[in-house]
Short mmCIF file of N, CA, C and O in Angstrom, two decimals:
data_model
loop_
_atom_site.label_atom_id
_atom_site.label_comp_id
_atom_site.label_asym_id
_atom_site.label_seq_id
_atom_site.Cartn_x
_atom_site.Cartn_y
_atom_site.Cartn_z
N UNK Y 1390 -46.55 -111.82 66.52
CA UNK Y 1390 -46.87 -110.48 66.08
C UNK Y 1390 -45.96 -110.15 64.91
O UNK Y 1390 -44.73 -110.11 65.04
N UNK Y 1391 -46.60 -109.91 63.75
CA UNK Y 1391 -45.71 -109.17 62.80
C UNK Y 1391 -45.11 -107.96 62.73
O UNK Y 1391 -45.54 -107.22 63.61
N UNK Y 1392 -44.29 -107.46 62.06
CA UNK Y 1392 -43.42 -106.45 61.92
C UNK Y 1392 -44.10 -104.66 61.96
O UNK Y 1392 -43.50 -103.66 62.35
N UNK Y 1393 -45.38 -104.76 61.49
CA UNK Y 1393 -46.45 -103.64 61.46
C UNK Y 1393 -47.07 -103.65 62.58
O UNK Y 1393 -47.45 -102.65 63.19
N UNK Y 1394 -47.28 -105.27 63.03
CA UNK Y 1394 -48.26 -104.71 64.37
C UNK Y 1394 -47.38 -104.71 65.49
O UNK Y 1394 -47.95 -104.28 66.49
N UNK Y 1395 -46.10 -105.08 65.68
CA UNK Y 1395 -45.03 -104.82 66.26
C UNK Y 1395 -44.84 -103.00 66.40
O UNK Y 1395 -44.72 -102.34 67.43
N UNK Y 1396 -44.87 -102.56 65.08
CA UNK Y 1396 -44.83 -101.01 65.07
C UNK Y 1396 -45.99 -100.11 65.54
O UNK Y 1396 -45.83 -98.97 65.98
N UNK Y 1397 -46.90 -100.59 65.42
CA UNK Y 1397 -47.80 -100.16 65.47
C UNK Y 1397 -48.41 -100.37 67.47
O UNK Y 1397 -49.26 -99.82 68.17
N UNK Y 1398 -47.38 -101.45 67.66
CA UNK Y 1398 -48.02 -101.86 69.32
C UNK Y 1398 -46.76 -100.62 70.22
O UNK Y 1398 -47.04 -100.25 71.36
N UNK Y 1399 -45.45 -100.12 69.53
CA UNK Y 1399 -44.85 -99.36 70.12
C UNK Y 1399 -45.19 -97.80 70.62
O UNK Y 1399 -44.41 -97.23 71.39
N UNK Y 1400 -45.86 -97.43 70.35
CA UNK Y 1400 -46.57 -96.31 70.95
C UNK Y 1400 -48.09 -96.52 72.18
O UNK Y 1400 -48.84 -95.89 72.93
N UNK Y 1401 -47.89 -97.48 71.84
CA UNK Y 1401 -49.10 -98.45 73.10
C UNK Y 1401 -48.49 -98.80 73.94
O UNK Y 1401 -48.98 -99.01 75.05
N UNK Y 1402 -46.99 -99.01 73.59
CA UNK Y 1402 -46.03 -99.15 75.16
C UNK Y 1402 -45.75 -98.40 75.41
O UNK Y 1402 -45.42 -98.20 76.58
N UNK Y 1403 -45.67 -97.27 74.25
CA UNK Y 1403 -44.73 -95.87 75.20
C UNK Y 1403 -45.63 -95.06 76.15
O UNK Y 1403 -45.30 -94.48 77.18
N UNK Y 1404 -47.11 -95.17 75.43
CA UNK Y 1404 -47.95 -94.90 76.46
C UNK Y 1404 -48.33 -95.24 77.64
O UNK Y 1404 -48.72 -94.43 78.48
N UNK Y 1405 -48.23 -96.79 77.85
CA UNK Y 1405 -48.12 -97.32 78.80
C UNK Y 1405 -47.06 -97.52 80.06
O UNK Y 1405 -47.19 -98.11 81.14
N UNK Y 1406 -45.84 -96.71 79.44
CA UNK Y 1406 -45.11 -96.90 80.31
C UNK Y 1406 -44.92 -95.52 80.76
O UNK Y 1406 -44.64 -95.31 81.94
N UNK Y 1407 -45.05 -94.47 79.82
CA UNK Y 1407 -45.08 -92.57 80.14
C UNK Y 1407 -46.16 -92.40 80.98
O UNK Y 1407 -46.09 -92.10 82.17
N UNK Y 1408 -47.23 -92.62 80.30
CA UNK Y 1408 -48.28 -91.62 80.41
C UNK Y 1408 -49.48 -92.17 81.20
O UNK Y 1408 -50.31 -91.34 81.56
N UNK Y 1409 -49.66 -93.29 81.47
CA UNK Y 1409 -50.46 -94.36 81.81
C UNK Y 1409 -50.40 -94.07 83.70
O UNK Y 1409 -51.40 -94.11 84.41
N UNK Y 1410 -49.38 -93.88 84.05
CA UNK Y 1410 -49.02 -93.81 85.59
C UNK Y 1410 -49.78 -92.70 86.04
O UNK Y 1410 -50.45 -92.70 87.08
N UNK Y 1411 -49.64 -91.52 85.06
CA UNK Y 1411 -49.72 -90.10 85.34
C UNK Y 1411 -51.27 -89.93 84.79
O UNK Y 1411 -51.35 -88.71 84.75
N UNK Y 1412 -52.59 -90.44 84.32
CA UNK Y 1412 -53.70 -90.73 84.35
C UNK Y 1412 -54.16 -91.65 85.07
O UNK Y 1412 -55.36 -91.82 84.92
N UNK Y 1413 -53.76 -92.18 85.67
CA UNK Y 1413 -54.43 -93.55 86.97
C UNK Y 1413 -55.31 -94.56 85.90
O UNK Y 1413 -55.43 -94.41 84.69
N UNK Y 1414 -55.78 -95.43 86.62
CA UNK Y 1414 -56.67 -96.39 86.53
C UNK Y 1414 -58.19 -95.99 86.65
O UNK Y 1414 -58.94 -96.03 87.63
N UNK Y 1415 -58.41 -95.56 85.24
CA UNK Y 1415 -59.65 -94.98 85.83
C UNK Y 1415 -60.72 -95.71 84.51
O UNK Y 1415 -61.72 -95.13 84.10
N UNK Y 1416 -60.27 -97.04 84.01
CA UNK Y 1416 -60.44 -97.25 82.77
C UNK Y 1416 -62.23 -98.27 82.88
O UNK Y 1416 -62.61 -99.18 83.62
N UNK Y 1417 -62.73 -97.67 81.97
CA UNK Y 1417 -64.36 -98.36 82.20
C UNK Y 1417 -64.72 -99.84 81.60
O UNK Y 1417 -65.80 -100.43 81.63
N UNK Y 1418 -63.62 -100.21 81.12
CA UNK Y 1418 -63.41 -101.79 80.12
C UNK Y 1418 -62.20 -102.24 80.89
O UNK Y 1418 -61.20 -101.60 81.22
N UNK Y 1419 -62.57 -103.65 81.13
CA UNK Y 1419 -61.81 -104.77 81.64
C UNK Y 1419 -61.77 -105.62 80.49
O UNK Y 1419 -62.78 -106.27 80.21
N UNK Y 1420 -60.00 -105.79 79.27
CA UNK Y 1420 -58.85 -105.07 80.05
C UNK Y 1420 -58.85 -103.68 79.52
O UNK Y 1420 -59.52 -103.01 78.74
N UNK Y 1421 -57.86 -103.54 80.25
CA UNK Y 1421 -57.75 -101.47 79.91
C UNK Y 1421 -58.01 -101.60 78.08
O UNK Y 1421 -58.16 -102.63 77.43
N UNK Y 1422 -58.01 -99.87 77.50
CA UNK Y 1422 -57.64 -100.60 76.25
C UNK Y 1422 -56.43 -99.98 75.39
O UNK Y 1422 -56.34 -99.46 74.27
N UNK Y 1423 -55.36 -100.33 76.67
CA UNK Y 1423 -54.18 -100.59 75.85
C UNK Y 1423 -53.72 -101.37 76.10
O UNK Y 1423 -52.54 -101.52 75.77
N UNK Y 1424 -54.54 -102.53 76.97
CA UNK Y 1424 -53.99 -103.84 77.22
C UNK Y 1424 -55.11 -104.55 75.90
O UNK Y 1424 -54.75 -105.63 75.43
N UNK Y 1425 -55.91 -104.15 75.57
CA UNK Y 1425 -57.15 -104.33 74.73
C UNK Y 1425 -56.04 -104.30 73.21
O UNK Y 1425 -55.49 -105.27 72.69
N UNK Y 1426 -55.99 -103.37 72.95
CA UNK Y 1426 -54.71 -102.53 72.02
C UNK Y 1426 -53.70 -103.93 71.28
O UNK Y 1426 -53.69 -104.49 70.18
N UNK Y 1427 -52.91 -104.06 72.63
CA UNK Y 1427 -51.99 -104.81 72.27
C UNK Y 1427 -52.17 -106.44 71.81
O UNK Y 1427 -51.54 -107.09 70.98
N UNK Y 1428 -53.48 -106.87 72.83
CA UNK Y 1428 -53.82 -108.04 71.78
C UNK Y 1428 -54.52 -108.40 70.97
O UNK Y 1428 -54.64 -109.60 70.72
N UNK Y 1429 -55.24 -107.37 70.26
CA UNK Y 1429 -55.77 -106.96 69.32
C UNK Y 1429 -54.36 -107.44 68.48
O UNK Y 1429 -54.07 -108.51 67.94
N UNK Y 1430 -53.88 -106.62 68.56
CA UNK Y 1430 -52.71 -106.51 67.34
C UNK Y 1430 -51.45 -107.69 67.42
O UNK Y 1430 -50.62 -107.78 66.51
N UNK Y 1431 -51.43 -108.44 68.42
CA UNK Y 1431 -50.81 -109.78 68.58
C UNK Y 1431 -51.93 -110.89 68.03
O UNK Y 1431 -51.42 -111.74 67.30
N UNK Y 1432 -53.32 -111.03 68.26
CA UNK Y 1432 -54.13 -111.86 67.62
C UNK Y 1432 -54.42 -111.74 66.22
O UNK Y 1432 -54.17 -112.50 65.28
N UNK Y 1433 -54.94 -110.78 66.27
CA UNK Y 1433 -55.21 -110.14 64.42
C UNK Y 1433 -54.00 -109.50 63.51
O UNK Y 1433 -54.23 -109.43 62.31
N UNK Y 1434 -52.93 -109.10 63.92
CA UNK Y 1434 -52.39 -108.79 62.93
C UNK Y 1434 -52.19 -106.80 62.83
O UNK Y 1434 -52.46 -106.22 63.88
N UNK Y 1435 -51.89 -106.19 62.02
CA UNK Y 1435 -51.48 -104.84 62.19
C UNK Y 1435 -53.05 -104.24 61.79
O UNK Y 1435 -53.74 -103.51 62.50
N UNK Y 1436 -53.37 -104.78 60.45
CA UNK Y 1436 -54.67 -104.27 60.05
C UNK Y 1436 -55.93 -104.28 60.75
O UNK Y 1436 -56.42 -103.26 61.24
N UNK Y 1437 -56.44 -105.39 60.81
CA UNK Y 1437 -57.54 -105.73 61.47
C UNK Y 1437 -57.46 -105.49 63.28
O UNK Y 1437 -58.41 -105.15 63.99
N UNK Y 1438 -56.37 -105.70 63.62
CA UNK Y 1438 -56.15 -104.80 65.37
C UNK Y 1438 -55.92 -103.63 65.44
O UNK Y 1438 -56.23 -103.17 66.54
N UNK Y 1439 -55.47 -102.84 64.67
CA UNK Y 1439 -55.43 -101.38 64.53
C UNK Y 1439 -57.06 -101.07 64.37
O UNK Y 1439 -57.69 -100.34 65.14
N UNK Y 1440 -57.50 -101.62 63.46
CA UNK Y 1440 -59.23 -101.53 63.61
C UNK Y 1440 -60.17 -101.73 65.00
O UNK Y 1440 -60.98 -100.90 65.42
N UNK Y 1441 -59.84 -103.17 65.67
CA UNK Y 1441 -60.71 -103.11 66.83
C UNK Y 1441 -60.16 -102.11 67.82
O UNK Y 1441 -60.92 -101.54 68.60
N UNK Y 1442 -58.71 -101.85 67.79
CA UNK Y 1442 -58.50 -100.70 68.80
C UNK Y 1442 -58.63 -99.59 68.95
O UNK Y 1442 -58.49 -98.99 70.01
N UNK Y 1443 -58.95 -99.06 67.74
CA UNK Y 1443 -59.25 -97.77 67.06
C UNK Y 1443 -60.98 -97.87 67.72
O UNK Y 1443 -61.51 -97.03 68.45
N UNK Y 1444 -61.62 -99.18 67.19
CA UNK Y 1444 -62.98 -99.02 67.70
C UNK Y 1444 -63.23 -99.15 69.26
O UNK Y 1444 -64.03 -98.33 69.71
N UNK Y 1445 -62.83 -99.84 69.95
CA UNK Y 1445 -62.64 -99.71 71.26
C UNK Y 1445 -62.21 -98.37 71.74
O UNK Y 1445 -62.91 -97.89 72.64
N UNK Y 1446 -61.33 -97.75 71.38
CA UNK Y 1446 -61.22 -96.37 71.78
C UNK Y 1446 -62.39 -95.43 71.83
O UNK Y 1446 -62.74 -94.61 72.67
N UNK Y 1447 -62.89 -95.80 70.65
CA UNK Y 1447 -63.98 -94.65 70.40
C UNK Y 1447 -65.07 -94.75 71.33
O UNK Y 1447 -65.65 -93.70 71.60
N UNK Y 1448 -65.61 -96.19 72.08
CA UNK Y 1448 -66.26 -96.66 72.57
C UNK Y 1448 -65.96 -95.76 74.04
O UNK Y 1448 -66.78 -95.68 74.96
N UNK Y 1449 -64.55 -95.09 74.04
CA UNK Y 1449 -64.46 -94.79 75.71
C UNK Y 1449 -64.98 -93.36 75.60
O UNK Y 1449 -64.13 -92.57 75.20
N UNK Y 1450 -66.17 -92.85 75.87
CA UNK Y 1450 -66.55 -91.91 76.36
C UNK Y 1450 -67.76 -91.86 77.30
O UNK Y 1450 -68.67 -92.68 77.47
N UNK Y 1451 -67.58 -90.88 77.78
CA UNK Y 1451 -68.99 -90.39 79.06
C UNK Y 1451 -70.55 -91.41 78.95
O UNK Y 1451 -71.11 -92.02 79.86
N UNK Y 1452 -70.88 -91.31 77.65
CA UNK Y 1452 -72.31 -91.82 77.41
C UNK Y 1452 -71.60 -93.57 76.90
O UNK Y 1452 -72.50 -94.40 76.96
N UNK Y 1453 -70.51 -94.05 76.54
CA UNK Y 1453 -70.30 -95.65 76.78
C UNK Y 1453 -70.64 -96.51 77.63
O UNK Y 1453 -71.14 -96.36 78.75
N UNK Y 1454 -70.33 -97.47 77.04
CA UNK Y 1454 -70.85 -98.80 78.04
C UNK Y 1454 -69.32 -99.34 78.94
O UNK Y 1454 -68.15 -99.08 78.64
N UNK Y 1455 -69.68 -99.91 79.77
CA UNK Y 1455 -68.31 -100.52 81.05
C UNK Y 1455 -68.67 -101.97 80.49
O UNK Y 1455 -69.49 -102.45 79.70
N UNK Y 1456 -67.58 -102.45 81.36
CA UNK Y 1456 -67.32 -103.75 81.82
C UNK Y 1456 -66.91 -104.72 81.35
O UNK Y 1456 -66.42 -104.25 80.32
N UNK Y 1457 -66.68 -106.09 81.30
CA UNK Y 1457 -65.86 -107.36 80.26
C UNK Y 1457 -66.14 -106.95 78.83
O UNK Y 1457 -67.20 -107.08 78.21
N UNK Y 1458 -64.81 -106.33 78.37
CA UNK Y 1458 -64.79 -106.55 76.57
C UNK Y 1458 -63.91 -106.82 76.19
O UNK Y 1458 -63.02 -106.01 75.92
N UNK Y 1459 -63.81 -108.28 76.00
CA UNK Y 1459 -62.33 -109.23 75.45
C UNK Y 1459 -62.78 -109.04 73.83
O UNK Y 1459 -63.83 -108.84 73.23
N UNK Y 1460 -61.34 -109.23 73.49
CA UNK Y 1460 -61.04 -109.43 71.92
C UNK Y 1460 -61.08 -110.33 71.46
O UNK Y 1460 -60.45 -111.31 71.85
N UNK Y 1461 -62.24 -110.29 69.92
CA UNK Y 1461 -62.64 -111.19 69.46
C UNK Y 1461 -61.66 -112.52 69.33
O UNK Y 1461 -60.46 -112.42 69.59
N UNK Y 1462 -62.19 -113.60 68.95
CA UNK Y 1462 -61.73 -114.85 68.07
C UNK Y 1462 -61.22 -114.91 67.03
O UNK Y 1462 -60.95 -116.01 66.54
#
């Protein structure tokens, strides 16, 4: 992981370690997606994982789809 997506993965831990307990497991994508998040941005890099996680996020609402969505190749 580079130095940006290093920075960029630190508020994905802080979330994960604050705020994550205190919302439960209630997540509709296997893996969560701030487990989604983080290897996004360990595989791709700061740019292009900041992108799929950004799009995966958006993906989490009421009318979305569930279930296995691993990060690309």
């Amino acid at each position: 992981m580079g130095p940006l997506a290093f920075l960029l993965a630190l508020p994905v831990r802080a979330y994960r370690l604050v705020l994550s307990p205190w919302v439960g497991m209630h997540c509709r994508f296997h893996p969560t997606c701030s487990a989604y998040a983080l290897e996004a941005l360990a595989r791709h890099g700061a740019f292009r994982g900041a992108w799929l996680a950004a799009r995966r996020i958006a993906r989490c609402h009421p009318w979305g789809g569930s279930g296995i969505d691993e990060v690309p190749r």
